[in-house]
Coordinates of C-alpha atoms and ligand atoms in Angstrom, one line a residue:
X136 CA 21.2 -42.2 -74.0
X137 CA 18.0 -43.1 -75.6
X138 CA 17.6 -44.0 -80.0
X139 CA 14.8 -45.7 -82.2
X140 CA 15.3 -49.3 -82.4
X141 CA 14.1 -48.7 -85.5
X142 CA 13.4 -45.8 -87.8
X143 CA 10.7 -45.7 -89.9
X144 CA 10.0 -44.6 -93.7
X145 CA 7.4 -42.3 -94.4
X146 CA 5.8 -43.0 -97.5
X147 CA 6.2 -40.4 -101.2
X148 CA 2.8 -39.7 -100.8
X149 CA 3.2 -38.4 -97.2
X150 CA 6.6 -36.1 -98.6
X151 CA 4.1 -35.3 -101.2
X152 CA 1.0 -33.8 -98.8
X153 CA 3.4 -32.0 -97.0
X154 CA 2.7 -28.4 -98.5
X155 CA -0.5 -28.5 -97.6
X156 CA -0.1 -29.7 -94.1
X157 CA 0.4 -27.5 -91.0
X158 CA 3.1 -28.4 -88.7
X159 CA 0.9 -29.8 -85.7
X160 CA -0.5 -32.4 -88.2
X161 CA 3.1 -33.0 -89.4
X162 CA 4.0 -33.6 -85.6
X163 CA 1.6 -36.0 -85.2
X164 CA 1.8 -38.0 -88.2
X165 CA 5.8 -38.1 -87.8
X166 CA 6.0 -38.3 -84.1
X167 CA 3.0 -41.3 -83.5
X168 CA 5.0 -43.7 -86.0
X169 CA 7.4 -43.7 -82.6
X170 CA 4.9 -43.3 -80.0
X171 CA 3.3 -47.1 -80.0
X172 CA 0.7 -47.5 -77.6
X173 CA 2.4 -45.2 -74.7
X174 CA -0.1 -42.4 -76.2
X175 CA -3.7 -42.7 -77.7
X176 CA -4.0 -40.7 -80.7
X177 CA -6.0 -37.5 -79.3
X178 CA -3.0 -37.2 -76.7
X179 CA -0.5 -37.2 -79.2
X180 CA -2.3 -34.4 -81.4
X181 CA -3.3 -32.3 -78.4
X182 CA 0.1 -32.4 -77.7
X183 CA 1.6 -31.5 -81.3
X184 CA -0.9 -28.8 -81.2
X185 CA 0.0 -27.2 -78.5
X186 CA 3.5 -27.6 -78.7
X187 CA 3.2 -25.7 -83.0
X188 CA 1.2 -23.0 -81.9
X189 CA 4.1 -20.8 -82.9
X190 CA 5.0 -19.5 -86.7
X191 CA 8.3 -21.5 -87.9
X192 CA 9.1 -19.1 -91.2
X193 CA 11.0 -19.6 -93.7
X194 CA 12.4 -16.5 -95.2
X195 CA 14.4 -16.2 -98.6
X196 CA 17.6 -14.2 -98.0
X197 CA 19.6 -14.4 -101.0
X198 CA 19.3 -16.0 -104.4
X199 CA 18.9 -19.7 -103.2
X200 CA 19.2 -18.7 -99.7
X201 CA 16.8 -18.9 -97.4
X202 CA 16.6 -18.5 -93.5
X203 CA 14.2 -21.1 -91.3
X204 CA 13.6 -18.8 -88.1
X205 CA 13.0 -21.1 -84.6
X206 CA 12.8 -18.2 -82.1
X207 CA 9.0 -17.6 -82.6
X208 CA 8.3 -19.5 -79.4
X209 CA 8.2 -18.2 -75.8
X210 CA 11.4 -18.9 -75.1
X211 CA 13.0 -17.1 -78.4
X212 CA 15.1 -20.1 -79.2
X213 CA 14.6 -23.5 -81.4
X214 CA 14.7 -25.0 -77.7
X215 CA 10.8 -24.3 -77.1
X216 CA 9.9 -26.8 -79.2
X217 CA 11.7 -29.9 -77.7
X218 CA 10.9 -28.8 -74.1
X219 CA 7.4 -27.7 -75.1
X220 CA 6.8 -31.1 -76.3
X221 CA 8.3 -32.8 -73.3
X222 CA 6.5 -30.5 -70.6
X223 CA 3.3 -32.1 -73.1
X224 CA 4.0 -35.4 -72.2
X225 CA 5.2 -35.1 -68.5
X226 CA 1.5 -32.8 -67.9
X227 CA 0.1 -35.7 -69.2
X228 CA 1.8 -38.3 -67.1
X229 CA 1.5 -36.3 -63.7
X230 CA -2.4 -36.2 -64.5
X231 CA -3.0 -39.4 -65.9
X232 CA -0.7 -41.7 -63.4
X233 CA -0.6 -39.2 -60.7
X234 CA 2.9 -39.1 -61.0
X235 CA 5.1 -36.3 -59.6
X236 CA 8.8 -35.4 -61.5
X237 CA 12.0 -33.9 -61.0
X238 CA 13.4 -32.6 -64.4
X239 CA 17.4 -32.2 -63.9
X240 CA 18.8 -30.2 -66.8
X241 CA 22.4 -28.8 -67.2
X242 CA 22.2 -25.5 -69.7
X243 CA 24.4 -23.4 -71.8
X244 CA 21.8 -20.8 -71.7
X245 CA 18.6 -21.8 -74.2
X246 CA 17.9 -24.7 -72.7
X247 CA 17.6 -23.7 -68.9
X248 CA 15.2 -20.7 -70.0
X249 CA 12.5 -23.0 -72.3
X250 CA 12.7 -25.6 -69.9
X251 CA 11.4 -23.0 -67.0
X252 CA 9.0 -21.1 -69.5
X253 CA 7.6 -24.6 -70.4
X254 CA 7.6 -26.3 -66.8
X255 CA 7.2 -22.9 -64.8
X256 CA 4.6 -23.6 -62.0
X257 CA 3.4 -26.9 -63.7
X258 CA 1.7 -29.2 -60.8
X259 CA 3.7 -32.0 -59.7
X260 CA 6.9 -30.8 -61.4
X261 CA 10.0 -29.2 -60.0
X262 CA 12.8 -27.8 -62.1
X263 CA 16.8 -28.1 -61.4
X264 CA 18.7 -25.8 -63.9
X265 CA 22.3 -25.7 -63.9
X266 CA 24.5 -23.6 -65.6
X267 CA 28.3 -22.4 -66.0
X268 CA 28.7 -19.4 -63.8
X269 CA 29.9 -16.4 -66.1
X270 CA 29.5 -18.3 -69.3
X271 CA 26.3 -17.3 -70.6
X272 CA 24.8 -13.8 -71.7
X273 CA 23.7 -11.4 -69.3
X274 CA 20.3 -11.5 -70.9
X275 CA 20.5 -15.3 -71.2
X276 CA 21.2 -15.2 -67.5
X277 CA 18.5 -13.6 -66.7
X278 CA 16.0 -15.6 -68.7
X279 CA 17.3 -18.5 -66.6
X280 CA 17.7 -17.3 -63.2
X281 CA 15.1 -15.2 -62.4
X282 CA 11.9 -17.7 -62.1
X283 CA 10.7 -18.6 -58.8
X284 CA 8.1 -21.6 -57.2
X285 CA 9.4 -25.0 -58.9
X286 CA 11.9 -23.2 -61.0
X287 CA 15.5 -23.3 -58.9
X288 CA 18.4 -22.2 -60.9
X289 CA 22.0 -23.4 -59.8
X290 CA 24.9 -21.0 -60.6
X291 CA 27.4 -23.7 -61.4
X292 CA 31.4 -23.2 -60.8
X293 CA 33.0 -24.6 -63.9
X294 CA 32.2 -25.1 -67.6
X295 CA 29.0 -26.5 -69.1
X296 CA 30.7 -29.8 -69.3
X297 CA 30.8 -29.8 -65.5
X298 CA 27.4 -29.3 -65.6
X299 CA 26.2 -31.9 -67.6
X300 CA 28.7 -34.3 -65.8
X301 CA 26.7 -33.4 -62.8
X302 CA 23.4 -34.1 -64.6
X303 CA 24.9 -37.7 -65.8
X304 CA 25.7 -38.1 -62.0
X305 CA 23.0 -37.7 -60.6
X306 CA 21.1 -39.7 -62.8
X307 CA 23.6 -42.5 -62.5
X308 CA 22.5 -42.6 -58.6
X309 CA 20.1 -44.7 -57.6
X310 CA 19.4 -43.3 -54.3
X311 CA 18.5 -39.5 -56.7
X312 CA 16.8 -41.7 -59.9
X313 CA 13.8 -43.6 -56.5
X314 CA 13.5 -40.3 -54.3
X315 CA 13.2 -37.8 -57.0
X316 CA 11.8 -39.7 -60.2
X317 CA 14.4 -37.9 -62.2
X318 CA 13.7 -36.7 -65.6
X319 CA 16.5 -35.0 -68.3
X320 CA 15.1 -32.7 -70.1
X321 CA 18.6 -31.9 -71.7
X322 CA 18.4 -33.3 -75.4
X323 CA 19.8 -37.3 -74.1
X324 CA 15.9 -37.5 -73.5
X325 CA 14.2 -38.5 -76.6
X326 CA 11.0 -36.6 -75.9
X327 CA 13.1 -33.8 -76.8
X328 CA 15.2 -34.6 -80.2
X329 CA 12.4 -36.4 -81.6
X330 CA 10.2 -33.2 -82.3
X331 CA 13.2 -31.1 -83.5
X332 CA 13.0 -33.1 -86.8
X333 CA 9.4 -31.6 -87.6
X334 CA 10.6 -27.9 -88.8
X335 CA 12.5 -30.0 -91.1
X336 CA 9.9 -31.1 -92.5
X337 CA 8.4 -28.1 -92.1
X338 CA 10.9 -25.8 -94.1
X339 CA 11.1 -28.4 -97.0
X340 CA 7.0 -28.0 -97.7
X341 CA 7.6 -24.0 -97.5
X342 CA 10.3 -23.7 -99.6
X343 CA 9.7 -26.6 -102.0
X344 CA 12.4 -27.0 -103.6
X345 CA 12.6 -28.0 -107.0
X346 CA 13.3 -32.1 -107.1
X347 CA 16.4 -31.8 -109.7
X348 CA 18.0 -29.5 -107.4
X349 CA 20.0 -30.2 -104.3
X350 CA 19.0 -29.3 -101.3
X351 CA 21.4 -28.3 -98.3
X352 CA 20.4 -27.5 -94.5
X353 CA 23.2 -25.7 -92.3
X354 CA 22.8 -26.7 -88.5
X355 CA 24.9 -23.9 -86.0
X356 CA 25.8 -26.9 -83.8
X357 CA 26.6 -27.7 -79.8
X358 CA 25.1 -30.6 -78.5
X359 CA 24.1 -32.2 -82.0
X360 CA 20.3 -32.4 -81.0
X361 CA 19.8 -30.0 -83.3
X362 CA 21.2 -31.7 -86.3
X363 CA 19.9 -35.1 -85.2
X364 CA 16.7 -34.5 -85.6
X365 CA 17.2 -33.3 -89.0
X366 CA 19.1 -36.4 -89.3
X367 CA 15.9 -38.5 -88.9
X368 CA 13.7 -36.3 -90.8
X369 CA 16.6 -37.2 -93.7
X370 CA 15.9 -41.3 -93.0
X371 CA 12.5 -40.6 -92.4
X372 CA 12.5 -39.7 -96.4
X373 CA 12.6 -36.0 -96.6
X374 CA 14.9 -35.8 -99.3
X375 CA 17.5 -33.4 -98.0
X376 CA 20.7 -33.2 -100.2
X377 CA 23.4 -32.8 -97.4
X378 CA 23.9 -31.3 -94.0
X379 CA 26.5 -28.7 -92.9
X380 CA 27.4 -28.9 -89.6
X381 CA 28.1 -25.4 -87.9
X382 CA 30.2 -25.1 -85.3
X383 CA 32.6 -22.7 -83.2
X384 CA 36.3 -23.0 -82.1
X385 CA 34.6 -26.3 -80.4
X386 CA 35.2 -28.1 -83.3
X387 CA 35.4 -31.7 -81.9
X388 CA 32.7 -33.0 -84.6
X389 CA 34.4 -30.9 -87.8
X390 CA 37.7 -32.1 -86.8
X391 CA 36.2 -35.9 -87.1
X392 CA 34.5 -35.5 -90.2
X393 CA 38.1 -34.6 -91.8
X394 CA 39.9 -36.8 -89.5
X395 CA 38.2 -39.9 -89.1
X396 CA 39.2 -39.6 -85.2
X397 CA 36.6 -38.5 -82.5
X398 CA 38.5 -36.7 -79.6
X399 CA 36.1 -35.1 -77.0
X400 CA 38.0 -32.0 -75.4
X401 CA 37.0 -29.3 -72.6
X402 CA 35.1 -26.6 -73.9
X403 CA 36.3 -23.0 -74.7
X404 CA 34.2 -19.8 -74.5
X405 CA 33.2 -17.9 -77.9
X406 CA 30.3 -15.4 -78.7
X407 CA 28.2 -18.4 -79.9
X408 CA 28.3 -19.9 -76.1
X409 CA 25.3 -22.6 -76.3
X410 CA 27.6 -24.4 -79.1
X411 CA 30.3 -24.3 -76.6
X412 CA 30.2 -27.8 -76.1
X413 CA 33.4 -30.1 -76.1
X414 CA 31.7 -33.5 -76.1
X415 CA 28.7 -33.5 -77.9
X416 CA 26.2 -35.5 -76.4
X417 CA 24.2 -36.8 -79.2
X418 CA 27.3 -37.3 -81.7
X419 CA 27.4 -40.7 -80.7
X420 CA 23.6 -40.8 -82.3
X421 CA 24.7 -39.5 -85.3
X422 CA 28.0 -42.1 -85.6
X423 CA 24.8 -45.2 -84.7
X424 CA 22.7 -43.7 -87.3
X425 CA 25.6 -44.4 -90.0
X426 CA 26.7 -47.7 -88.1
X427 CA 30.0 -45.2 -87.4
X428 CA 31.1 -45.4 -90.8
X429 CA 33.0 -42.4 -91.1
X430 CA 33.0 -42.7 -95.0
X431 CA 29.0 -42.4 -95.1
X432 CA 28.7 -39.8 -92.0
X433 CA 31.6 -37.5 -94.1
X434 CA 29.4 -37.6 -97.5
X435 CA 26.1 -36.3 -95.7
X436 CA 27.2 -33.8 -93.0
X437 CA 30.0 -31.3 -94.4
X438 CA 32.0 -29.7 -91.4
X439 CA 32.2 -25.7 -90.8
X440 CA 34.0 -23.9 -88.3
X441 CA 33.9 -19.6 -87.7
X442 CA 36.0 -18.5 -85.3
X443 CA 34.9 -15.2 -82.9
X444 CA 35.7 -13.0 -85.1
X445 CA 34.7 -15.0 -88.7
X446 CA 31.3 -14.9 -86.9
X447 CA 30.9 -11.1 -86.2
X448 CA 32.1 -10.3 -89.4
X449 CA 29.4 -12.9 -90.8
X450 CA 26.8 -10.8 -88.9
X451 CA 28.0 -7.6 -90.4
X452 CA 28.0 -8.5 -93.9
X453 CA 24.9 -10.7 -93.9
X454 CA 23.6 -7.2 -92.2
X455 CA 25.0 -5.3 -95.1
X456 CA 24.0 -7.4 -97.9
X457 CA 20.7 -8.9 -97.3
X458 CA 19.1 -6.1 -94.2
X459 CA 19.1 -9.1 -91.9
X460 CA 20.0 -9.1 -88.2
X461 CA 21.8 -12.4 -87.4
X462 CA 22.3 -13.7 -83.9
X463 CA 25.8 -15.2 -83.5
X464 CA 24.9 -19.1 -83.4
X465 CA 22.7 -18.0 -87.0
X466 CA 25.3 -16.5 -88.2
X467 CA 27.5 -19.6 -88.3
X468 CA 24.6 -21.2 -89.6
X469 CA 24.5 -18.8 -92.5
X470 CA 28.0 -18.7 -93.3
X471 CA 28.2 -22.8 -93.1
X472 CA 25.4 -23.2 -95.5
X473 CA 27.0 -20.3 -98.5
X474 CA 30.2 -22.0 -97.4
X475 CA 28.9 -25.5 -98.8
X476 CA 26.4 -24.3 -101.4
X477 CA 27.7 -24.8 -105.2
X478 CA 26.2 -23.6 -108.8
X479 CA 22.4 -24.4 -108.6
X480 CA 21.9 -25.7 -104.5
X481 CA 19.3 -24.3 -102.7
X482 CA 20.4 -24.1 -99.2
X483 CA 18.4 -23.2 -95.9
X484 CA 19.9 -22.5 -92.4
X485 CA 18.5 -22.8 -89.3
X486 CA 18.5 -19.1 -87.2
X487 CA 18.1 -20.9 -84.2
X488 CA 17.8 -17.9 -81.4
X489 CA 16.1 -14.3 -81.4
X490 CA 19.2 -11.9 -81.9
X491 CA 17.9 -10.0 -79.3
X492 CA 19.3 -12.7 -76.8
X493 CA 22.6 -11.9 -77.9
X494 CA 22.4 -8.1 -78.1
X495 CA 25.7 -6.9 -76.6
X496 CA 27.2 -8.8 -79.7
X497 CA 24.5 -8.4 -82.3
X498 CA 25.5 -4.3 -81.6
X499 CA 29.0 -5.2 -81.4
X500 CA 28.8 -6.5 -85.0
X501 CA 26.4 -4.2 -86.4
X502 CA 26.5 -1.1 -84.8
X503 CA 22.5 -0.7 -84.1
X504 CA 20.4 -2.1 -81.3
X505 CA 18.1 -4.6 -81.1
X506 CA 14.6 -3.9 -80.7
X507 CA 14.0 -6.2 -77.3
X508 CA 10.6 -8.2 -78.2
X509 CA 8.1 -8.0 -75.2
X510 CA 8.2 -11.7 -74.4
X511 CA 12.1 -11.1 -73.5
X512 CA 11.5 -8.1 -72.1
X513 CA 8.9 -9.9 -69.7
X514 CA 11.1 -12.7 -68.7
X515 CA 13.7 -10.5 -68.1
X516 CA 12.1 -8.9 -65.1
X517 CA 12.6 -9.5 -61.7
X518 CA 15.7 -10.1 -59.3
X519 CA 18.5 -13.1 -60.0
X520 CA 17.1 -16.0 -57.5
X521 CA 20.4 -18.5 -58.8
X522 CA 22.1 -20.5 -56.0
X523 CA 25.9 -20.7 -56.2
X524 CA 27.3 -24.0 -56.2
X525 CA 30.6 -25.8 -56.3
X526 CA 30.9 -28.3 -59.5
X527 CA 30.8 -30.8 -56.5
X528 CA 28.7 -34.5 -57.2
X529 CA 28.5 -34.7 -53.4
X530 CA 27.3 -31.4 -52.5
X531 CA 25.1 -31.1 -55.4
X532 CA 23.2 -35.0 -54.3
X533 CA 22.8 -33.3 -50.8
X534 CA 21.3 -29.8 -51.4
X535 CA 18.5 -32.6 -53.9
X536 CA 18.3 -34.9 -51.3
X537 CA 17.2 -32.2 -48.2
X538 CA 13.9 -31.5 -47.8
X539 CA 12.7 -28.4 -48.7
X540 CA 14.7 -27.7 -51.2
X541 CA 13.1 -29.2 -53.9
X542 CA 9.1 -30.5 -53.2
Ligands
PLP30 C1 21.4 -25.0 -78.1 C2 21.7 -24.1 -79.2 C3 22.4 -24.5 -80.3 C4 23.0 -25.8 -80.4 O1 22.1 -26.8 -80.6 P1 22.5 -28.4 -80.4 O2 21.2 -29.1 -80.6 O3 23.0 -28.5 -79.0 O4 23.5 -28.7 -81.4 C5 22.6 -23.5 -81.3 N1 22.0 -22.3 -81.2 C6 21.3 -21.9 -80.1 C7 20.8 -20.5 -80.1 C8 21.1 -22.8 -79.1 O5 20.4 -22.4 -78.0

């Protein structure tokens, strides 16, 4: 697990230029302040171009309430823009140092399908996705399981935290980390957390909220990437209020914040699956950010938790009251952020996938059907090329270890 030694201030004046800034010149004035010398300046920006070349709208809801959308990207999930920005920098590294990779990466669904869109048939790259068999959306599936040449998709026995057990494995191997040159490109690579703090900064120039107002950001959370990055943006100096931090019936990180005590647990299924995460990966970034004092972590984030059916019947009324189609991780977004909103707040949520991902559940809720945008409707094609595995350590080092399998 990677973190900043060190994280930087940006000054007033930069919080101040931010209106009239587009987000690929956010990116690179945000993300070079970490870069050092690893990247020269016109790498860095052709990155951060290529990486923003898709809208990141904020739209106003309600009075006060406003919606940042993150499924503009080819993907149709925030995701695209953490692996967009790492398949930047490992293009980069195969061409400049002739190197060759083999990105591991254990997925609850959004991950495994913007990792392939980003890496799909990139030279010197291979892909390992691994997911919970049965425990994500048909469509999700399907986005995830259907690529072929470097992409290989492994249909996992067991829960998401089997597969990301698997992933820490493997990396923990020394004989897998030489043969293979491993890479994560699950959110404990820093590549990837780093550049989800720019639609923070992002939203706040948009919406420009008044100064004497507070300002609250609701994160639907998992993993905690999500809200990490927003995190930094915050100690960067973007002068958010508070955070709300969404979540599921895997409540492990609301249950701390009122608790005081952090008790990982195994996962359980809900409509919301890529939160369905029962130890929270980059939590323990969050607790190092506030040198795990419990007092300051509680007055910053605010806990939220919608069960199955809270969350459908979020959907429907947000439906009914504002025209909106949620998907169900947005909708505990929404619902966390009018949940923690008082008097004069201004509050944005994060929608953080295309409802049409979701859209058995989106019609379940709403009773209409979700127009299926063509990228989906392209990456949907084509036959299920998933291998079934065992959540077996052993197993899984040999089928990475024989030739031919992965090259
Ligand atoms: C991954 C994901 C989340 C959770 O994000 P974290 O960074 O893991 O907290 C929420 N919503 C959707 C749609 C996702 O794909």
């Amino acid at each position: 697990m990677y973190f900043p030694t060190k994280i930087p201030s940006l000054t007033g004046d930069f919080i101040t230029r931010l209106p009239q800034m587009e987000a690929a010149d956010i990116a690179y004035n945000v993300l070079s302040v970490f870069a050092g010398d690893d990247l020269q300046a016109e790498e860095l920006q052709d990155i951060c171009r290529e990486v923003f070349s898709f809208p990141l709208p904020v739209k106003q809801l309600a009075d006060k309430l406003h919606v940042l959308e993150l499924f503009h990207g080819p993907s149709l999930s925030f995701k695209d823009v953490g692996t967009r920005f790492l398949a930047g920098l490992l293009k980069l590294y195969v061409h400049k140092y002739n190197r060759r990779f083999t990105v591991l990466v254990a997925t609850s669904g959004d991950t495994g399908s913007a990792v392939a869109a980003a890496l799909h048939n990139m030279p010197g790259i291979q892909v390992v996705l691994l997911y919970p068999k049965g425990k994500v959306s048909q469509i999700q599936e399907k986005t995830l399981s259907t690529f072929d040449g470097n992409v290989h998709a492994l249909e996992i026995e067991g829960t998401f935290d089997d597969c990301q057990r698997l992933v820490k494995s493997a990396f923990n191997d020394e004989e897998l980390r030489e043969k293979l040159a491993l890479t994560s490109a699950n959110s404990i690579n820093i590549a990837r957390f780093l550049p989800q703090s720019i639609y923070y900064f992002k939203a706040w120039a948009d919406l420009q909220p008044a100064p004497h107002k507070r300002l609250c950001m609701a994160v639907p959370s998992g993993n905690y990437g999500n809200l990490t990055g927003g995190l930094i943006a915050a100690r960067m100096g973007l002068p958010v209020h508070f955070f709300v931090a969404g979540s599921n019936s895997n409540k492990v990180v609301p249950d701390y914040l009122e608790s005081g005590t952090y008790t990982p647990r195994t996962s359980v299924r809900t409509l919301s699956n890529a939160m369905d995460v029962g130890a929270p990966s980059n939590f323990i970034r969050i607790r190092e950010m506030f040198g795990d004092d419990h007092a300051q972590i509680k007055k910053y984030i605010k806990g939220f938790t919608a069960t199955d059916d809270q969350t459908l019947q979020t959907m429907q009324e947000a439906y009914n009251d504002t025209g909106y189609i949620l998907d169900p991780h947005g909708a505990i977004g929404y619902a966390a952020c009018r949940h923690h909103m008082q008097g004069a707040d201004q509050g944005i949520f994060l929608e953080t996938a295309h409802p049409a991902k979701f859209s058995d559940t989106v019609e379940q809720a709403i009773g209409q059907e979700v127009p299926i945008p063509e990228r989906l409707r392209h990456m949907i094609e084509g036959p299920k090329r998933a291998i079934s595995f065992p959540a077996d350590f052993a197993e899984f080092k040999n089928w990475l270890l024989q030739a031919g399998n992965i090259r």
